[in-house]
PDB file of C-alpha atoms in Angstrom:
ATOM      1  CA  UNK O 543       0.000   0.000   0.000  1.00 75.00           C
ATOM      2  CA  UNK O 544       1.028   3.446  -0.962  1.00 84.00           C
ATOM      3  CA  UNK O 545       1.427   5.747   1.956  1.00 91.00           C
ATOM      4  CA  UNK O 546       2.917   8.552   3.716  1.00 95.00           C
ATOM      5  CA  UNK O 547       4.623   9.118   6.999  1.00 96.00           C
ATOM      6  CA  UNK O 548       5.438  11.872   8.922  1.00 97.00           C
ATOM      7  CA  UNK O 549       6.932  10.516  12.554  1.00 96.00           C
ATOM      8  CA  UNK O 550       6.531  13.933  14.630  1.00 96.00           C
ATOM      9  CA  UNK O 551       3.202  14.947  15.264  1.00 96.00           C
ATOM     10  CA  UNK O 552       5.085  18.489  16.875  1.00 97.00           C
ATOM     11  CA  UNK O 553       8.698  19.760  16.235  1.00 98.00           C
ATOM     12  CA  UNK O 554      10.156  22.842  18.649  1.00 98.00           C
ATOM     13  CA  UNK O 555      12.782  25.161  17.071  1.00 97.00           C
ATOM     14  CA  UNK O 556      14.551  28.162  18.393  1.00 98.00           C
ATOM     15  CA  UNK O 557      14.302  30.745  16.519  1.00 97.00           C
ATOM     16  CA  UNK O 558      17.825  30.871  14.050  1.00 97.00           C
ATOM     17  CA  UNK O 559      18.491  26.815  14.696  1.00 98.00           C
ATOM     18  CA  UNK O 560      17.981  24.764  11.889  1.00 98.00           C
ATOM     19  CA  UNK O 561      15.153  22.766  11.676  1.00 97.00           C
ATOM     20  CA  UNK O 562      14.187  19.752   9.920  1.00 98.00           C
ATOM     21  CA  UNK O 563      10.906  18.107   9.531  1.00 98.00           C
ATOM     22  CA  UNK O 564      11.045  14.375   8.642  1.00 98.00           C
ATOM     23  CA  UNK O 565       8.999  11.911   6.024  1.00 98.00           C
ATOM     24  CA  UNK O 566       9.051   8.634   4.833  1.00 97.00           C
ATOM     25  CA  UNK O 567       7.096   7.696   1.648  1.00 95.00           C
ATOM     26  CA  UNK O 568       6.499   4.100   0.484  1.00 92.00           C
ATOM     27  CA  UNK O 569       4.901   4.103  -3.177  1.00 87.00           C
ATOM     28  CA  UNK O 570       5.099   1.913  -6.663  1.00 82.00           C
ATOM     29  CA  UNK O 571       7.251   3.103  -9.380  1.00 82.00           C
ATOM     30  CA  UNK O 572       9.282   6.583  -9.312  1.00 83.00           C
ATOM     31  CA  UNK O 573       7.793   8.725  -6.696  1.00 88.00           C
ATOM     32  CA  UNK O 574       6.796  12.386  -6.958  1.00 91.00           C
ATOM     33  CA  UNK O 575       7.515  14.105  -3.491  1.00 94.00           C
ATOM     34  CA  UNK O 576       5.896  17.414  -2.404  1.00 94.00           C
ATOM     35  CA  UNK O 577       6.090  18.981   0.955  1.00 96.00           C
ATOM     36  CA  UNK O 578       3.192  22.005   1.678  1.00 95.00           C
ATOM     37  CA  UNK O 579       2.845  24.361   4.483  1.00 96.00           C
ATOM     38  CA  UNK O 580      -0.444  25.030   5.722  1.00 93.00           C
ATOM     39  CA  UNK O 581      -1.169  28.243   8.164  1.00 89.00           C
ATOM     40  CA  UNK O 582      -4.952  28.101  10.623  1.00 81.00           C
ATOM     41  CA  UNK O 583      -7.877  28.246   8.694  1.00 72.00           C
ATOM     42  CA  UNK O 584      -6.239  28.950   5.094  1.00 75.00           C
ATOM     43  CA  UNK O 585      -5.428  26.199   2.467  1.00 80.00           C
ATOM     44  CA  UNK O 586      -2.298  24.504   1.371  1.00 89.00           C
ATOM     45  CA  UNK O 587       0.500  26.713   0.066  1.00 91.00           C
ATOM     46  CA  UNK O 588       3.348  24.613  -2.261  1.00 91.00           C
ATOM     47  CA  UNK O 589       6.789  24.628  -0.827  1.00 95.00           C
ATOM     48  CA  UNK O 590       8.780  22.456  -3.002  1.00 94.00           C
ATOM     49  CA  UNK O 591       8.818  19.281  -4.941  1.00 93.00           C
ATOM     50  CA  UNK O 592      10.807  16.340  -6.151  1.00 93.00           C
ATOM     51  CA  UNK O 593      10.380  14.331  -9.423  1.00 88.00           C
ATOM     52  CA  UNK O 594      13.509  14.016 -11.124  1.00 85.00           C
ATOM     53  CA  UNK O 595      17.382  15.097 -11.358  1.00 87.00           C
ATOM     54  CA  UNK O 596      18.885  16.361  -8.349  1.00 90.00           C
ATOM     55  CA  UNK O 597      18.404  15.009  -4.677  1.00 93.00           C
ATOM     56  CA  UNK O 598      18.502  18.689  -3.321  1.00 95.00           C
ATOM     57  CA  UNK O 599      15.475  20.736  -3.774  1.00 96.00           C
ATOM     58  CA  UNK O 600      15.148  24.200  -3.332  1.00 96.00           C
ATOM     59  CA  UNK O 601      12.027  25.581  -2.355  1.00 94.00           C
ATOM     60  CA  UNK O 602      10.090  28.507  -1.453  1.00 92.00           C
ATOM     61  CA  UNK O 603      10.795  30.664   2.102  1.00 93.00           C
ATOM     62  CA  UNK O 604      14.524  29.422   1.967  1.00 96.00           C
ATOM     63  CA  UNK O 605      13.170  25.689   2.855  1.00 97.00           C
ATOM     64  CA  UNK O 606      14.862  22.456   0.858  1.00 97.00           C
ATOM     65  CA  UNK O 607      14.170  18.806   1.213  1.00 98.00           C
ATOM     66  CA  UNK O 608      16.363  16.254   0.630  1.00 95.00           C
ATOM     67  CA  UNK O 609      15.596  12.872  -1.046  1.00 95.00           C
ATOM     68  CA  UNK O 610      17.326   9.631  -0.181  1.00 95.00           C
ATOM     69  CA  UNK O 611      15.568   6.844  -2.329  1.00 92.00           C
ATOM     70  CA  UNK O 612      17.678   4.481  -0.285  1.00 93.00           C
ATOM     71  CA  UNK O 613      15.892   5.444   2.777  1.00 95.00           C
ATOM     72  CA  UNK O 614      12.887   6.369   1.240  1.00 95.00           C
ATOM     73  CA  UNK O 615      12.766   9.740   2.772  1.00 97.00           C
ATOM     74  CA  UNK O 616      12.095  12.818   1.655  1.00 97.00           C
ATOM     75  CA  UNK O 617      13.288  15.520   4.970  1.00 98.00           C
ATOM     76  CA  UNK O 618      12.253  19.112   4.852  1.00 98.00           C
ATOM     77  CA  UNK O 619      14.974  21.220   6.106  1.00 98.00           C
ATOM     78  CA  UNK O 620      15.764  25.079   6.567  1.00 98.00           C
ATOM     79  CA  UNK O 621      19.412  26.453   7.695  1.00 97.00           C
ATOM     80  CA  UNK O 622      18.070  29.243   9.987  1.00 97.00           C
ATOM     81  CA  UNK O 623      14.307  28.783  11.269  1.00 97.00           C
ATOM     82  CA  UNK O 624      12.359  32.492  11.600  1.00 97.00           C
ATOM     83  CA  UNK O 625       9.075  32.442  13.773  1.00 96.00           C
ATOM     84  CA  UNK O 626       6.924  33.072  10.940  1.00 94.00           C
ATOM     85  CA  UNK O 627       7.911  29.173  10.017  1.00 96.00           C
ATOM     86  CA  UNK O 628       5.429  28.356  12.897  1.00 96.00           C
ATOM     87  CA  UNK O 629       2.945  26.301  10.914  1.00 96.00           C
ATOM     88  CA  UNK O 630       1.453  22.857   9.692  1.00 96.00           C
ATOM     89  CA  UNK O 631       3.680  21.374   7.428  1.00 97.00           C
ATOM     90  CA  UNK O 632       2.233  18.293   4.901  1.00 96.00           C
ATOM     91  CA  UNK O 633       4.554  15.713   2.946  1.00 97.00           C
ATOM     92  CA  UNK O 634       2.741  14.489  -0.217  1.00 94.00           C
ATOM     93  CA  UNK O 635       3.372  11.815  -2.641  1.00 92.00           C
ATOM     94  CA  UNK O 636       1.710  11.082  -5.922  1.00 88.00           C
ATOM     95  CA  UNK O 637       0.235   7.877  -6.151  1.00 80.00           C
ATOM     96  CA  UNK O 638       1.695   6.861  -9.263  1.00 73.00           C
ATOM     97  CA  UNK O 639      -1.638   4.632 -10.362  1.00 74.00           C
ATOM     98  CA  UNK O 640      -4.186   6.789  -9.764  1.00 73.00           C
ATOM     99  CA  UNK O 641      -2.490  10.250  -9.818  1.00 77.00           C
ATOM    100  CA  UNK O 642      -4.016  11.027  -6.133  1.00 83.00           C
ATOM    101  CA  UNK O 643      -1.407  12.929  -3.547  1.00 87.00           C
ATOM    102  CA  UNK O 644      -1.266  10.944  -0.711  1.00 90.00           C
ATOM    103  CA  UNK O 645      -0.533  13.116   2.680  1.00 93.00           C
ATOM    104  CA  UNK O 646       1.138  12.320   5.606  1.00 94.00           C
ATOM    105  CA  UNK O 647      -0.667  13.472   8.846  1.00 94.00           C
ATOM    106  CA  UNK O 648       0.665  16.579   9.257  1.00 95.00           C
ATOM    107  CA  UNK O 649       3.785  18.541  11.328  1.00 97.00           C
ATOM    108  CA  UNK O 650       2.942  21.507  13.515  1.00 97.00           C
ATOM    109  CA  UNK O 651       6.368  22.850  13.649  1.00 97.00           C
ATOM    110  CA  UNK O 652       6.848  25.337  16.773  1.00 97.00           C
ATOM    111  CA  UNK O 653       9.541  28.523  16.449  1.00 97.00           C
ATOM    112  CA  UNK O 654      10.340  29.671  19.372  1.00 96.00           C
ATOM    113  CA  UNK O 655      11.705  33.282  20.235  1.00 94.00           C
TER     114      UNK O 655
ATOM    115  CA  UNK A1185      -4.646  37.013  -9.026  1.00 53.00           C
ATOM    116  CA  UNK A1186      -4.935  33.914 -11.107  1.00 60.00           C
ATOM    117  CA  UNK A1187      -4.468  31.167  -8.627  1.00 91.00           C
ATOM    118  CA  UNK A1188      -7.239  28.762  -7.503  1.00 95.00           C
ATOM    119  CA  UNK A1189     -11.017  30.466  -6.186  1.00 95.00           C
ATOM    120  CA  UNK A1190     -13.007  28.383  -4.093  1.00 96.00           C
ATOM    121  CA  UNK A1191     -16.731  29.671  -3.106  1.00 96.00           C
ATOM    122  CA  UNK A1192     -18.111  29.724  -0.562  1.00 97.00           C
ATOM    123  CA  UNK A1193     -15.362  30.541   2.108  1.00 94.00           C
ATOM    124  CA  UNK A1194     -18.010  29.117   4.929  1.00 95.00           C
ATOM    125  CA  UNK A1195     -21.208  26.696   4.729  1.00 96.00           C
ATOM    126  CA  UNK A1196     -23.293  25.594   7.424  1.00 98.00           C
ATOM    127  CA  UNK A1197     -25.623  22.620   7.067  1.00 98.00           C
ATOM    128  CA  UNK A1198     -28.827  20.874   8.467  1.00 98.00           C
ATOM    129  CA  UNK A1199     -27.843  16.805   8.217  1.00 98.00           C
ATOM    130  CA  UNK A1200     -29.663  15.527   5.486  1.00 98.00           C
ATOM    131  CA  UNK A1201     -29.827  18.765   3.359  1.00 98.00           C
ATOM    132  CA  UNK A1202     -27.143  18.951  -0.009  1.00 98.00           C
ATOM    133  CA  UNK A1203     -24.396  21.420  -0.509  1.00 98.00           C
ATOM    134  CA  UNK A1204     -22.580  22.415  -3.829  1.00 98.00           C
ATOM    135  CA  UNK A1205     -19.089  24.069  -3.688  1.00 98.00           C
ATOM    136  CA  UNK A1206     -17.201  25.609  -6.428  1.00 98.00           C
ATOM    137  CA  UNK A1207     -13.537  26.013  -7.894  1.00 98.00           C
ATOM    138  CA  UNK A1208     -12.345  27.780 -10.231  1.00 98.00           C
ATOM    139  CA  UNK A1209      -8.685  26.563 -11.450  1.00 97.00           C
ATOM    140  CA  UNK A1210      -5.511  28.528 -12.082  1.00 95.00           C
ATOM    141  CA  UNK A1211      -5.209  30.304 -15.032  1.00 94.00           C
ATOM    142  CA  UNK A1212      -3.588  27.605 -17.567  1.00 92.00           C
ATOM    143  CA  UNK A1213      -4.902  24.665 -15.694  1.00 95.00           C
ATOM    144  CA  UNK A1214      -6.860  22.414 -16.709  1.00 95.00           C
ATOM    145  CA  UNK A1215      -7.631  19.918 -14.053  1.00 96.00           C
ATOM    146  CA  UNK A1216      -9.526  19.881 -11.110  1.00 96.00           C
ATOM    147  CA  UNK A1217      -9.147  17.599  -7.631  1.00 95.00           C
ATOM    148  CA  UNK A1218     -11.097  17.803  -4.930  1.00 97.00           C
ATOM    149  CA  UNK A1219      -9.925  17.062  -1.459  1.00 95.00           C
ATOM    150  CA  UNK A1220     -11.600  16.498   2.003  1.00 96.00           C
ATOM    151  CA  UNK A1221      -9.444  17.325   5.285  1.00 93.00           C
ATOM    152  CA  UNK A1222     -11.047  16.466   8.900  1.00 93.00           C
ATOM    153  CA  UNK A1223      -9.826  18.728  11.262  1.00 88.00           C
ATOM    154  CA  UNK A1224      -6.302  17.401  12.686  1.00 85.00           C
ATOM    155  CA  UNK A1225      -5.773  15.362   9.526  1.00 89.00           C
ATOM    156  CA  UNK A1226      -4.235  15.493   6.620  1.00 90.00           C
ATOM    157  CA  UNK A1227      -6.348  16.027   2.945  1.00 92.00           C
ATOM    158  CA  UNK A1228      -7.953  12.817   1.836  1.00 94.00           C
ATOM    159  CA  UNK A1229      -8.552  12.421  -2.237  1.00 93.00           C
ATOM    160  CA  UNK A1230     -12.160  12.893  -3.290  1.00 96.00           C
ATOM    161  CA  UNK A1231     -12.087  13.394  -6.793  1.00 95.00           C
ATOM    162  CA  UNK A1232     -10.370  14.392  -9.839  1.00 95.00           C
ATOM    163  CA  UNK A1233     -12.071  16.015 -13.139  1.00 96.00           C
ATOM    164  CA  UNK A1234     -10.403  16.179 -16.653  1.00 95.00           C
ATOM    165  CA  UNK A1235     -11.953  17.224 -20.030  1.00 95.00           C
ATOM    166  CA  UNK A1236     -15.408  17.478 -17.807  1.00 96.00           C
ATOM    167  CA  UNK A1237     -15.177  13.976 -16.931  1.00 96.00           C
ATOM    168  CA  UNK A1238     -14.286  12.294 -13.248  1.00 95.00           C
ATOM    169  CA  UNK A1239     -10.884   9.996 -14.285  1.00 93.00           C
ATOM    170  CA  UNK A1240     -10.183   8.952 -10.665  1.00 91.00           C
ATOM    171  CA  UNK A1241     -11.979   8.250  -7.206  1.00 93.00           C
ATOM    172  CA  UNK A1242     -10.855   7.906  -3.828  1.00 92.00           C
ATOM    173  CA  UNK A1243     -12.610   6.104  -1.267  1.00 93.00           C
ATOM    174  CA  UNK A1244     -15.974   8.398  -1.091  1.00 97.00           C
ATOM    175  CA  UNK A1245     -19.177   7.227  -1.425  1.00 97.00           C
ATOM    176  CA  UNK A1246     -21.635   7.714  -4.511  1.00 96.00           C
ATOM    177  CA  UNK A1247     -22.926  10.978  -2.035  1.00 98.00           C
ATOM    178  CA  UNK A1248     -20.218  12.987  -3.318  1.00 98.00           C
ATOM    179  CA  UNK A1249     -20.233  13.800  -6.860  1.00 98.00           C
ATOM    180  CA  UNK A1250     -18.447  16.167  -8.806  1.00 97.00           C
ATOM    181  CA  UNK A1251     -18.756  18.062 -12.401  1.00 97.00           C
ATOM    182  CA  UNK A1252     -16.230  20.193 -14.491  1.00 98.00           C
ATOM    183  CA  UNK A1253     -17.143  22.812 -16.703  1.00 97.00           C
ATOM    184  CA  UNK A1254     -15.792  23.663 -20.499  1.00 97.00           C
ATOM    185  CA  UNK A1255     -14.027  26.779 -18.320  1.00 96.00           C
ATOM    186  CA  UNK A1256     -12.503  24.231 -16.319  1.00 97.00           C
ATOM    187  CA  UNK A1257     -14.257  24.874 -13.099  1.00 98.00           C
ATOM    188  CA  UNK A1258     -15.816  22.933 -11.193  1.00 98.00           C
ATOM    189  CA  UNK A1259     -18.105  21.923  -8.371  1.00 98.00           C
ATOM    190  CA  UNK A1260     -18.775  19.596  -5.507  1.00 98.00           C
ATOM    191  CA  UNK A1261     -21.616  18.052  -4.296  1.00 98.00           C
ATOM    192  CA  UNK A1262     -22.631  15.868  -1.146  1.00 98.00           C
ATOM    193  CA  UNK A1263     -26.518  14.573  -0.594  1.00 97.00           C
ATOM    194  CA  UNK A1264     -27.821  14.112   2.204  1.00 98.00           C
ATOM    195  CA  UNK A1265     -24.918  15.498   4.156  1.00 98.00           C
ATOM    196  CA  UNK A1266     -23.792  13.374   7.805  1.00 98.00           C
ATOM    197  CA  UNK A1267     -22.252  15.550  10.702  1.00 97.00           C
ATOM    198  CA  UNK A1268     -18.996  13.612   9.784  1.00 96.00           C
ATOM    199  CA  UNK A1269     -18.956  15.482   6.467  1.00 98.00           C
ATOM    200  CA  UNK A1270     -18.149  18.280   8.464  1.00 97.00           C
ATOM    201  CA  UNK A1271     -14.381  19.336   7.031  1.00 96.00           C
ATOM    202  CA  UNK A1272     -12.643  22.104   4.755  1.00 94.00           C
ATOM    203  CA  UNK A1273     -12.817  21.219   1.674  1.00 96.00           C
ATOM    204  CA  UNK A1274      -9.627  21.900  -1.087  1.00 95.00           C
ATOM    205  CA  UNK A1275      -9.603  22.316  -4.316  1.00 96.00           C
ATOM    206  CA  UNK A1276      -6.227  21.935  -6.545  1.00 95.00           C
ATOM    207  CA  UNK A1277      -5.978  22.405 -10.118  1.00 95.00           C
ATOM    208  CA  UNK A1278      -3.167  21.531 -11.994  1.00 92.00           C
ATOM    209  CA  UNK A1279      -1.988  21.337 -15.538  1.00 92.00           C
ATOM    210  CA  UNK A1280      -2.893  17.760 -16.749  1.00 87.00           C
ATOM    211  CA  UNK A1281      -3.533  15.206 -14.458  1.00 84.00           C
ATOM    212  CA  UNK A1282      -0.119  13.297 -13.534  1.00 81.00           C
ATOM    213  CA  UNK A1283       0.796  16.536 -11.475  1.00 78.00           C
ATOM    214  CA  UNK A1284       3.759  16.884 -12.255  1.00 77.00           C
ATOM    215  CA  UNK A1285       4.137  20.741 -12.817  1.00 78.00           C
ATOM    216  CA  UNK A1286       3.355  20.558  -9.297  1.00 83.00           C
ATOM    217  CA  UNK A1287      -0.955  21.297  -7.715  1.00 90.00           C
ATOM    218  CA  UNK A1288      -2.425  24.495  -6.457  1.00 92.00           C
ATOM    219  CA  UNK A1289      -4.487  24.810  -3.777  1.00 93.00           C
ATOM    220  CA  UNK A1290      -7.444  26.886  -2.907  1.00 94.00           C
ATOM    221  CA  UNK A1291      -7.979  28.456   0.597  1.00 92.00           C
ATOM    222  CA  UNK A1292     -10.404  26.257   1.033  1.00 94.00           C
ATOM    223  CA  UNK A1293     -14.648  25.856   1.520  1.00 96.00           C
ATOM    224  CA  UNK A1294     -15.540  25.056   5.542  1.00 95.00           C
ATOM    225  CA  UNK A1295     -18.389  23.282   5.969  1.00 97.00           C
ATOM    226  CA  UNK A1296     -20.313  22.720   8.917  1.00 97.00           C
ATOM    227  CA  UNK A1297     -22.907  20.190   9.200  1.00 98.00           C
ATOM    228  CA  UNK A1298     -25.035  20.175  12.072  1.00 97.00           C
TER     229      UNK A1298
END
């Protein structure tokens, strides 16, 4: 079964520490790999995305993710974490039968002063 | 701004009534998904629409149905609505259906069902 999972229902950050949000993604065939950040009451806004070429990704707000195939992980990370990161944070990956983005549970990642 | 409309913002329901919600896509895309998230939970698939047809399902039942429009929007419907319906609702369009130009989401339609 195809399915997402994000192992920390909370992560705390001070503010200017790094931060890293983790997921692990088990899916048929090449995976697609999204991560979006989701604020209270307001949809999902697109941070970055993986489907070919270079492990690395560079997304929006400074944020990259990192993509180990090996592992089968897809980690959100930021060098220097600002309080205005303080939000809901969603790993997706496309179901590569259907075309359906399967989400992991959810993040609330925490900056603190 | 050309991203992704939803209407309305907020919905409340009697159990047993119906409820339409609406999308309007990007400009430049052309397909539509819809999406269900419980509060707490991540989004669960609904529904995807592509040349005004429905090309894939999730796990809904026949309750929710869906219809796209030659303008690519699109709308949402649920009969005879349960209190566990209660959720936002997202809509993401995208530029043909495998995604891979990436989805854009909506702010969302909250309904209440009560």
């Amino acid at each position: 079964a195809q399915s997402v999972a994000q192992p920390e229902d909370q992560v705390n950050v001070a503010e200017g520490n790094p931060l890293t949000v983790k997921c692990t993604y088990s899916v048929s065939g090449n995976p697609y790999l999204f991560w979006y950040v989701q604020y209270p009451n307001r949809g999902l806004q697109f941070l970055l995305k993986y489907i070919t070429g270079d492990n690395l990704v560079k997304g929006s707000y400074g944020f990259e993710a990192e993509f180990n195939k090996s592992q089968t992980s897809f980690h959100l990370k930021k060098p220097s974490a600002l309080v205005s990161d303080s939000a809901l944070y969603f790993c997706a990956v496309r179901d590569g039968r259907n075309y359906q983005l399967i989400w992991g549970a959810g993040t609330k990642l925490i900056i603190k002063p | 701004d050309a991203g992704v409309t939803q209407s309305p913002t907020h919905l409340i329901k009697t159990r047993g009534q119906q409820v339409t919600l609406r999308c309007s896509p990007k400009s430049g895309h052309d397909t539509v998904s819809w999406y269900q998230q419980a509060l707490g939970q991540g989004p669960q698939f609904i529904f995807q629409y592509y040349e005004e047809e429905e090309r894939q399902r999730g796990n809904f039942p026949d309750r929710f149905s869906g219809h796209q429009f030659p303008n690519y929007s699109s709308e949402l419907n649920v009969n005879a609505l349960l209190l566990g319906d209660s959720a936002l609702y997202l809509c993401a369009s995208s530029l043909g259906t495998g995604g891979i130009g990436g989805y854009t989401f909506g702010s969302g339609t909250r309904l209440t069902v009560v």
